[in-house]
XYZ file of C-alpha atoms in Angstrom:
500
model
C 0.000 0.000 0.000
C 2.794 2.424 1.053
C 5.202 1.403 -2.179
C 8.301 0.255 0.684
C 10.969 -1.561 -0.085
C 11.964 -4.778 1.936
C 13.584 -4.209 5.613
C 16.989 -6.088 4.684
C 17.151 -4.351 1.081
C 16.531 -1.223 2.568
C 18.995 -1.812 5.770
C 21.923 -2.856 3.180
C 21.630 -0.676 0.328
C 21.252 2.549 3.165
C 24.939 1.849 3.996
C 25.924 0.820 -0.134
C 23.416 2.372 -2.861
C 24.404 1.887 -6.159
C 22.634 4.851 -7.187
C 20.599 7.845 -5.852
C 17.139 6.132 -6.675
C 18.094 3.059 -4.630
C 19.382 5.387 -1.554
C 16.499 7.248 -1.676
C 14.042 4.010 -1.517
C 16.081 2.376 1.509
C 15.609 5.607 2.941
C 11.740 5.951 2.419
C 11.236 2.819 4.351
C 13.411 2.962 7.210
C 11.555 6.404 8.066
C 8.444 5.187 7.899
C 9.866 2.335 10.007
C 11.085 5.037 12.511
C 7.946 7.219 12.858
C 5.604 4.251 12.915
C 7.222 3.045 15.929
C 7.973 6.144 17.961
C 3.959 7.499 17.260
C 2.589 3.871 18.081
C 5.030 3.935 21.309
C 3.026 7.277 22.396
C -0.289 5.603 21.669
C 0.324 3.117 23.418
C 1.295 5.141 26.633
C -2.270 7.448 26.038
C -4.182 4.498 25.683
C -2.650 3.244 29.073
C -3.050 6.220 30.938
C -6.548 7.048 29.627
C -7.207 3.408 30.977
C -5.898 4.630 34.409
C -8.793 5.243 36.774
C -8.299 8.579 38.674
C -7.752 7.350 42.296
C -7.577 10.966 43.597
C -11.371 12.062 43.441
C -11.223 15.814 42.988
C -14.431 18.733 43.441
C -13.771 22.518 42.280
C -13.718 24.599 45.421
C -14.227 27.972 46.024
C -10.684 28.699 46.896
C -9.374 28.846 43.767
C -11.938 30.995 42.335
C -11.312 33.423 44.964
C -7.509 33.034 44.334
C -8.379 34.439 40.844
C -10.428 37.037 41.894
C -8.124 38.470 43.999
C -4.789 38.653 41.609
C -3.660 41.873 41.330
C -3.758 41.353 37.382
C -6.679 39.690 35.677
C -5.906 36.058 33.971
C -5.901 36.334 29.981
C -8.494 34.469 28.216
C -6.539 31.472 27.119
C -5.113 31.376 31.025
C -8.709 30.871 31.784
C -9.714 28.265 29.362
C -6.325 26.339 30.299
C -7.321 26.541 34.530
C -11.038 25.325 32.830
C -9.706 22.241 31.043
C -7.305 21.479 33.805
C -10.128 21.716 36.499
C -12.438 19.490 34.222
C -9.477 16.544 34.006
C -9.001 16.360 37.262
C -12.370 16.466 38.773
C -12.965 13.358 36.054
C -13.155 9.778 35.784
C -9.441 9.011 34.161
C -6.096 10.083 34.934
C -5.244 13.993 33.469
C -2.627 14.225 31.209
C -1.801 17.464 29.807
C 0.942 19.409 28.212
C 0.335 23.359 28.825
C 2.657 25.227 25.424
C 2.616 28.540 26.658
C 5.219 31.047 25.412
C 7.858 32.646 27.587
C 6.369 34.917 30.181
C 2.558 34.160 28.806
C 1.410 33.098 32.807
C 1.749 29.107 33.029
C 2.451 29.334 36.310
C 0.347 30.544 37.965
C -1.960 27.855 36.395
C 0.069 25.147 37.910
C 0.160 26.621 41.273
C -3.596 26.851 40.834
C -3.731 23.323 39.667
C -1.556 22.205 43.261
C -4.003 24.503 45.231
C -6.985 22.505 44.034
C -5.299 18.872 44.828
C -4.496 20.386 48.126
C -7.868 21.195 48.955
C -9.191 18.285 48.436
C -6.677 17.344 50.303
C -3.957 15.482 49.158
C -0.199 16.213 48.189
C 0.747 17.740 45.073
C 4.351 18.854 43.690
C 6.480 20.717 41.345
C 9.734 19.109 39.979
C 11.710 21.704 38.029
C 15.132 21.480 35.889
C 17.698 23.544 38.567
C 17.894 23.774 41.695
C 17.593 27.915 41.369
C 14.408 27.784 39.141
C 12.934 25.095 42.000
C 13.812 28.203 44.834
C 12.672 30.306 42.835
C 8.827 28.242 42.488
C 8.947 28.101 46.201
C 9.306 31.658 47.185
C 6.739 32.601 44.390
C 4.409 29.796 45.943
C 4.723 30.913 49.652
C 4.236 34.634 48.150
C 1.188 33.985 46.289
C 0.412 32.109 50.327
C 0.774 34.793 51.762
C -1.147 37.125 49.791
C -3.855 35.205 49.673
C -3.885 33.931 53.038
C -3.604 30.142 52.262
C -1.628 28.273 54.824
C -0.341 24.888 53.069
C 3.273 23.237 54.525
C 5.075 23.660 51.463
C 9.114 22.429 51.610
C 12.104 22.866 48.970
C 13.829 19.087 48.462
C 16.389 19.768 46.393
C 19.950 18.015 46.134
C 22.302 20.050 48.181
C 19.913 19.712 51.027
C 22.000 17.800 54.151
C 21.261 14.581 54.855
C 19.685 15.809 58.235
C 17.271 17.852 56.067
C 16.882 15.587 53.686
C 15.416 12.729 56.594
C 13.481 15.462 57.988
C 11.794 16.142 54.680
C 11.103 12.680 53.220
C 9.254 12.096 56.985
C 7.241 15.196 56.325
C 6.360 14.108 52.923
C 5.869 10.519 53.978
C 3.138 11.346 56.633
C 1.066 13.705 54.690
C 2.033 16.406 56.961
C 4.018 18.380 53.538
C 1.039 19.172 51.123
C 3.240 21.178 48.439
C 6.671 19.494 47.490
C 8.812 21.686 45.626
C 11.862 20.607 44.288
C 14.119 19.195 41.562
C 15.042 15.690 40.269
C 15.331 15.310 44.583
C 11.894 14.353 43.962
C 11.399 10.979 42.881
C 14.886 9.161 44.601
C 14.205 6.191 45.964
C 14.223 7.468 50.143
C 10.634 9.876 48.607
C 7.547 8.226 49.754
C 4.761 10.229 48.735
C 1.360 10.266 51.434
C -0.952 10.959 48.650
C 0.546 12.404 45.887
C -2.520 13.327 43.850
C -0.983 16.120 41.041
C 2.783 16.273 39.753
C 3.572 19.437 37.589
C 6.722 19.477 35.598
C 8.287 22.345 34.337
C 10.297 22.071 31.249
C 8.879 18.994 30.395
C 11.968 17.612 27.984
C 14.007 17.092 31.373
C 11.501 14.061 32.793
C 11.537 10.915 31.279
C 8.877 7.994 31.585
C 10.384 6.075 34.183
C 10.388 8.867 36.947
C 6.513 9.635 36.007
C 6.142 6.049 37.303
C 8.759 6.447 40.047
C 6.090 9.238 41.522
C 2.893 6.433 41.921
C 1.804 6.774 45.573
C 1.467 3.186 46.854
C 0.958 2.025 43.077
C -1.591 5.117 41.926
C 0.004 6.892 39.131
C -0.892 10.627 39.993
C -2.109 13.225 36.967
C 0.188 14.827 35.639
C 0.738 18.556 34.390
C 3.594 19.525 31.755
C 4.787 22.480 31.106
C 6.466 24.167 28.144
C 7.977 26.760 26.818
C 9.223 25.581 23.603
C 6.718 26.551 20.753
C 6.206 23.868 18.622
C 3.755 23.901 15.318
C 0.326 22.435 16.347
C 0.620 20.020 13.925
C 3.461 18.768 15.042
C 2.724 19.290 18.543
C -0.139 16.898 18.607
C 1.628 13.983 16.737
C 4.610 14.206 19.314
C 2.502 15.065 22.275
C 0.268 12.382 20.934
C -0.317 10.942 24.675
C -0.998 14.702 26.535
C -3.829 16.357 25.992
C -2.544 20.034 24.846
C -3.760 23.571 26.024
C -2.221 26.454 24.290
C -1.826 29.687 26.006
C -0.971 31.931 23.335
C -1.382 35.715 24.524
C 0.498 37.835 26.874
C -0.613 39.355 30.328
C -1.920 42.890 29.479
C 0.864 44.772 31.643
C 3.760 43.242 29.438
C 5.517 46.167 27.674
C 6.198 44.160 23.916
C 10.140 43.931 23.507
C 11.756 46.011 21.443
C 14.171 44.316 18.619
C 17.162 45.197 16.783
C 18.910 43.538 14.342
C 22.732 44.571 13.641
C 25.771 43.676 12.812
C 29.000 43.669 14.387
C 29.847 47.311 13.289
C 27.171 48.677 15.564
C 29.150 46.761 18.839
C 30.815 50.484 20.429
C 26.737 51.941 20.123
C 25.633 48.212 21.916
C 28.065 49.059 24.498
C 27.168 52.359 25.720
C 23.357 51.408 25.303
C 23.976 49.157 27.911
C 25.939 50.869 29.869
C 23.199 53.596 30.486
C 20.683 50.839 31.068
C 22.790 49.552 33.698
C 23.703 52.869 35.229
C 19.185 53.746 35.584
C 19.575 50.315 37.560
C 19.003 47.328 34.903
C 20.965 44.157 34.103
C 21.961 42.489 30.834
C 22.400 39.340 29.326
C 24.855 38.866 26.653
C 24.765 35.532 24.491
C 28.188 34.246 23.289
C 27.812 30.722 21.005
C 30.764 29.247 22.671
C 32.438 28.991 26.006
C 35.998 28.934 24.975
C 38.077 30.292 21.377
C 38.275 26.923 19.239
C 40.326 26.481 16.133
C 38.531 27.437 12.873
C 35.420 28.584 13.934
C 35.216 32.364 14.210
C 32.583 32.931 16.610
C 32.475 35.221 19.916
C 33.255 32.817 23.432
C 32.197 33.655 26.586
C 35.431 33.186 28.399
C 37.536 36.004 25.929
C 34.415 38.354 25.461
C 34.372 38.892 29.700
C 38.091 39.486 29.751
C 37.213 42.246 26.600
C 33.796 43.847 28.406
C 35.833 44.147 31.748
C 38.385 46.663 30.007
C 35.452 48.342 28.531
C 33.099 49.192 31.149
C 33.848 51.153 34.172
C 35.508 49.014 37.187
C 32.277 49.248 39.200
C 29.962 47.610 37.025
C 29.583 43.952 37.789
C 30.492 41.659 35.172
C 30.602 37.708 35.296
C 30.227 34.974 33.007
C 27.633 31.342 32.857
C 28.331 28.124 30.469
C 27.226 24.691 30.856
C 30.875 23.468 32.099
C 30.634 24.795 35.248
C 29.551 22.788 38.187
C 25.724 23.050 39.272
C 27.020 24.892 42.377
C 28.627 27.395 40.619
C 26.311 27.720 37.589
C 23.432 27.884 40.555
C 25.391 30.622 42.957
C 25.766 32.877 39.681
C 22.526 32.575 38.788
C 21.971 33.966 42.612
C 24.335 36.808 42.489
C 22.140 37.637 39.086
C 18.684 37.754 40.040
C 19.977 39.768 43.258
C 21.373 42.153 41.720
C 24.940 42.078 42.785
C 26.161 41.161 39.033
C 24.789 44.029 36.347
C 26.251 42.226 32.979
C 26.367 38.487 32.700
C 27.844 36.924 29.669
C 26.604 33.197 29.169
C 26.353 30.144 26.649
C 22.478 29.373 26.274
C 22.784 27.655 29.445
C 20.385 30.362 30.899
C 17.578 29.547 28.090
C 16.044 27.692 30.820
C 15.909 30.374 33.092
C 15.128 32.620 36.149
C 12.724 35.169 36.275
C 14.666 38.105 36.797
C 11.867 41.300 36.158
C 15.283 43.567 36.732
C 16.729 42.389 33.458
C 16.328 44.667 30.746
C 18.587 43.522 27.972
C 19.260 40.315 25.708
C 22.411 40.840 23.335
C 23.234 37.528 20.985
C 26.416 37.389 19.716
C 26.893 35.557 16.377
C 22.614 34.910 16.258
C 23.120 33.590 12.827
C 24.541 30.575 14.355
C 21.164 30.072 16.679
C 17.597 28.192 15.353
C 14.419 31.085 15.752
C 13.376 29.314 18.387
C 16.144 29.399 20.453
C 16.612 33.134 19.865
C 13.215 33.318 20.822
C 13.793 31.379 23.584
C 16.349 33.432 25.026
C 14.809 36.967 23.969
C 12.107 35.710 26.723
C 14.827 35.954 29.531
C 14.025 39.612 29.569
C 10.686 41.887 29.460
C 10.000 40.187 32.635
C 9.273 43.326 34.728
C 7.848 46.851 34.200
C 10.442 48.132 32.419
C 10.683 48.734 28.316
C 12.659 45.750 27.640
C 15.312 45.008 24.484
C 16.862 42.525 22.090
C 19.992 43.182 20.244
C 20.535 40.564 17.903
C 24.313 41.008 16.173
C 25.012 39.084 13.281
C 27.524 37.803 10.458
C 27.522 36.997 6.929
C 24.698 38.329 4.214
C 23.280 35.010 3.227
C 19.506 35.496 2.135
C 18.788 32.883 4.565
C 20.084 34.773 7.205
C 18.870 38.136 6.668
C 15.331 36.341 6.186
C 15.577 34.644 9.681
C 16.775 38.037 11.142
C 13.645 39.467 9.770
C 11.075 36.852 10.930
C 12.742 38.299 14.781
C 12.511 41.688 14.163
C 9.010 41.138 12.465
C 7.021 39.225 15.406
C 7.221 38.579 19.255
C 4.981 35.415 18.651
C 6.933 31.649 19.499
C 4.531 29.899 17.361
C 4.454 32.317 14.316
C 8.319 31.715 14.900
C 8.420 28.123 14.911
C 6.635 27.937 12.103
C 9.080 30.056 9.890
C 11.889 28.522 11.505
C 10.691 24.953 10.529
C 10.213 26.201 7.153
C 13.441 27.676 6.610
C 16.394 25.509 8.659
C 14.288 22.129 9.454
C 13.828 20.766 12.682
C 16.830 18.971 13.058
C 18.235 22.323 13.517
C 15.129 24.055 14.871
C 14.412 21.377 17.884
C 17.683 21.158 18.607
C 17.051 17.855 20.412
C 19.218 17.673 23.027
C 17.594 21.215 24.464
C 13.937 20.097 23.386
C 13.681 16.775 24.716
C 11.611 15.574 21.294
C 12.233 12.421 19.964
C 15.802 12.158 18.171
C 15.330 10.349 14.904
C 18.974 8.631 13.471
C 17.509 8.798 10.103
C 14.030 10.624 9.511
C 13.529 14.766 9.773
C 10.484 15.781 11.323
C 10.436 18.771 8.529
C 11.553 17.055 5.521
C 9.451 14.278 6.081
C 6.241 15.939 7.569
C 4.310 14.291 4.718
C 5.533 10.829 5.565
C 4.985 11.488 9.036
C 1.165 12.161 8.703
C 0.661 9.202 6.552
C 2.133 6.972 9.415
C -0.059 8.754 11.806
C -2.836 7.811 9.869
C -1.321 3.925 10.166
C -0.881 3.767 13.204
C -4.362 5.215 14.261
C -6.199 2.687 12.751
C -3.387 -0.545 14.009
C -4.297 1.214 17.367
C -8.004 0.838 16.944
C -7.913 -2.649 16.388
C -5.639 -3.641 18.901
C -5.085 -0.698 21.231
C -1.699 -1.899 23.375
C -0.559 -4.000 20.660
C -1.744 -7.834 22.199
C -2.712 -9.606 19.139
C -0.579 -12.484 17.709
C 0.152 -10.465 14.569
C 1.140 -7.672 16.556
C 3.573 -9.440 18.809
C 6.828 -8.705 16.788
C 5.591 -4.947 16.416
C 4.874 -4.786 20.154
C 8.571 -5.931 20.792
C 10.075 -3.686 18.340
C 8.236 -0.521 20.052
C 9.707 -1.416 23.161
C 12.700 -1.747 22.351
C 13.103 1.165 20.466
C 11.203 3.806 22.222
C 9.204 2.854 25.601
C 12.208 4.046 27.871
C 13.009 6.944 25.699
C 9.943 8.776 25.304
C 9.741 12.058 27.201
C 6.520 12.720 29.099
């Protein structure tokens, strides 16, 4: 039906076509091969978890409407329909599932703390895991702010790992008895020593950092609990709901009203002494600024700023008493996490980094994103990291330097200076680089193909969903005798792999 070619043709002739036509062939099948199983992996895991009775039975209560009532800024109308859809899965019959795609700074969450509120009420335990261990403090002292404000009084506690092992005992019996209702925390979460009371909600944030196998190392005494995602990467719908094929998906796609837009500029190196004393005037009204190098050290043959030679340059430009320091992914998690302190206090103005801050701290102060060498970056990533800033009330910028006078690049410059929007973004990024270099995997957390691209092959890709759909409707978790070596390949491919 599909015109393939044979698995063992295709799997020799891949590595030793005699021609273009016979490469391209061995190549059609092997990606079907690859998308069929990764999409009927995910099916498989929805139709599990929409078999999953919800053990934790949940009632709206007037807290949380009250909560919203009282915010001193009104929720947007797609932060409303999310809190709607969320409230309606959990007060249901199955297991909730759902991936919030919000942009940077569009209000998720708040959602999710609303979300933990409501598991609380009805009393049971709900937490937060988050990538770092400052973005976890950080979702604690937000939490016991919001608290306070709104006169809630739940025992909420920070596990993270450079807690001692005294605090550490003391927590896990707190969370053990029931006694902690909000558990806030990083990958601290779900070691083995965590027993969980009744662990009815788990929210992730940055959901590409959570695998499978720690969603089930969170089931409290063997009940799975629902689960909340939530991300920031913008990711076309249509390709959003064949890769989030097992999590329902809410979209929150505008901005809270009192968000000044950013301001862009695209330049190119010549315009580096006007940069300069831009920033040093924001600095000197009180702001901060980020500066994107693509590199942390000088490396042979590639010209491109680094982050270690471009602090040693800024220091001998910018008056001695402005702080400068400097964040890549090398650096131990202590150090990385300290910095990231000194930041969002205020006691460094200028910090130079590698994208290592793309999954960030809210730091309202911070004023300024400058990306050195941005042609090197995918849209998404720039947009990514233009999101650090316009946090706060201030008029917020994005200086974007570049190199070269490709079409290509000027065109993706464009598309940044054009629109503030992630998802008009990903879009034009998928349409001009591809996803390979769009996702960028490793950052993303979506599936990494050896041999298919989720842009090049988008046609193929629908066509499998299409497949696979209708080999899931006739046996839905793959049990049937003529199903048995498919079930076995899935597995082995994908089940441990797939990022929930």
């Amino acid at each position: 039906r599909y015109q393939l070619a044979d698995i063992n043709y295709a799997l020799r002739t891949i590595h030793f076509p005699l021609s273009m036509e016979e490469l391209l062939v061995s190549r059609k099948r092997l990606v079907f091969d690859e998308f069929l199983m990764f999409i009927l992996s995910v099916q498989m895991l929805k139709n599990r978890s929409e078999e999953t009775p919800n053990c934790f039975p949940i009632h709206k209560t007037w807290t949380t409407e009250q909560i919203i009532e009282n915010l001193p800024y009104s929720l947007t109308g797609a932060q409303l329909n999310t809190w709607h859809e969320i409230e309606r899965d959990m007060s249901g019959q199955a297991l909730m599932s759902r991936l919030i795609q919000g942009d940077v700074g569009s209000g998720k969450t708040i959602i999710a703390f609303l979300s933990m509120i409501l598991a609380c009420e009805n009393g049971y335990q709900a937490a937060l895991m988050a990538p770092t261990e400052v973005l976890a403090r950080q979702h604690y002292e937000d939490f016991l702010k919001l608290q306070e404000a709104q006169g809630l009084n739940f025992r909420t506690v920070l596990l993270t790992g450079s807690n001692t092992a005294r605090e550490k005992r003391e927590l896990y019996q707190l969370i053990s008895s029931g006694e902690a209702q909000i558990i806030i925390g990083t990958h601290a979460l779900i070691q083995e020593k965590v027993e969980y009371h009744s662990l009815a909600l788990v929210v992730t944030d940055e959901q590409h950092r959570f695998g499978v196998r720690q969603r089930e190392a969170l089931a409290t005494r063997g009940n799975p609990p629902n689960i909340l995602v939530m991300s920031a990467t913008p990711i076309p719908r249509t390709l959003a709901i064949i890769l989030y094929g097992d999590l329902d998906i809410s979209v929150i796609d505008e901005l809270p009203a009192k968000r000044l837009p950013i301001k862009n500029c695209v330049v190119s190196t010549s315009y580096r002494p006007k940069a300069y004393s831009f920033i040093q005037r924001q600095v000197q009204e009180g702001r901060q600024a980020y500066i994107i190098c693509p590199m942390v050290e000088e490396s042979e043959g590639l010209d491109a700023e680094n982050v270690l030679d471009y602090t040693r340059k800024l220091k001998e430009v910018f008056p001695s008493d402005i702080a400068i320091s400097f964040l890549h992914g090398k650096m131990k998690p202590k150090e990385k996490d300290e910095i990231m302190e000194r930041f969002k206090n205020g006691e460094i103005q200028i910090l130079i980094a590698t994208t290592v801050i793309e999954v960030g701290v809210n730091v309202p102060n911070a004023s300024i994103m400058v990306v050195e060498n941005a042609e090197r970056f995918g849209l998404a990533q720039l947009h990514q990291l233009r999101g650090r800033v316009g946090r706060g009330e201030y008029q917020s910028y994005c200086i974007l330097k570049y190199e070269g006078n490709s079409e290509t690049i000027r065109q993706r410059m464009k598309v940044m200076c054009d629109t503030n929007d992630g998802f008009i973004i990903s879009e034009k990024d998928l349409e001009l680089r591809g996803s390979g270099d769009f996702f960028g995997t490793e950052q993303h957390g979506l599936p990494e193909f050896k041999i298919a691209n989720l842009f090049e092959d988008i046609a193929v890709l629908k066509k499998v969903q299409k497949l696979a759909l209708k080999i899931m409707e006739d046996d839905p978790l793959l049990e049937k005798e003529k199903n048995k070596k498919l079930n076995e390949l899935v597995k082995e491919k994908f089940s441990s792999k797939i990022e929930i």
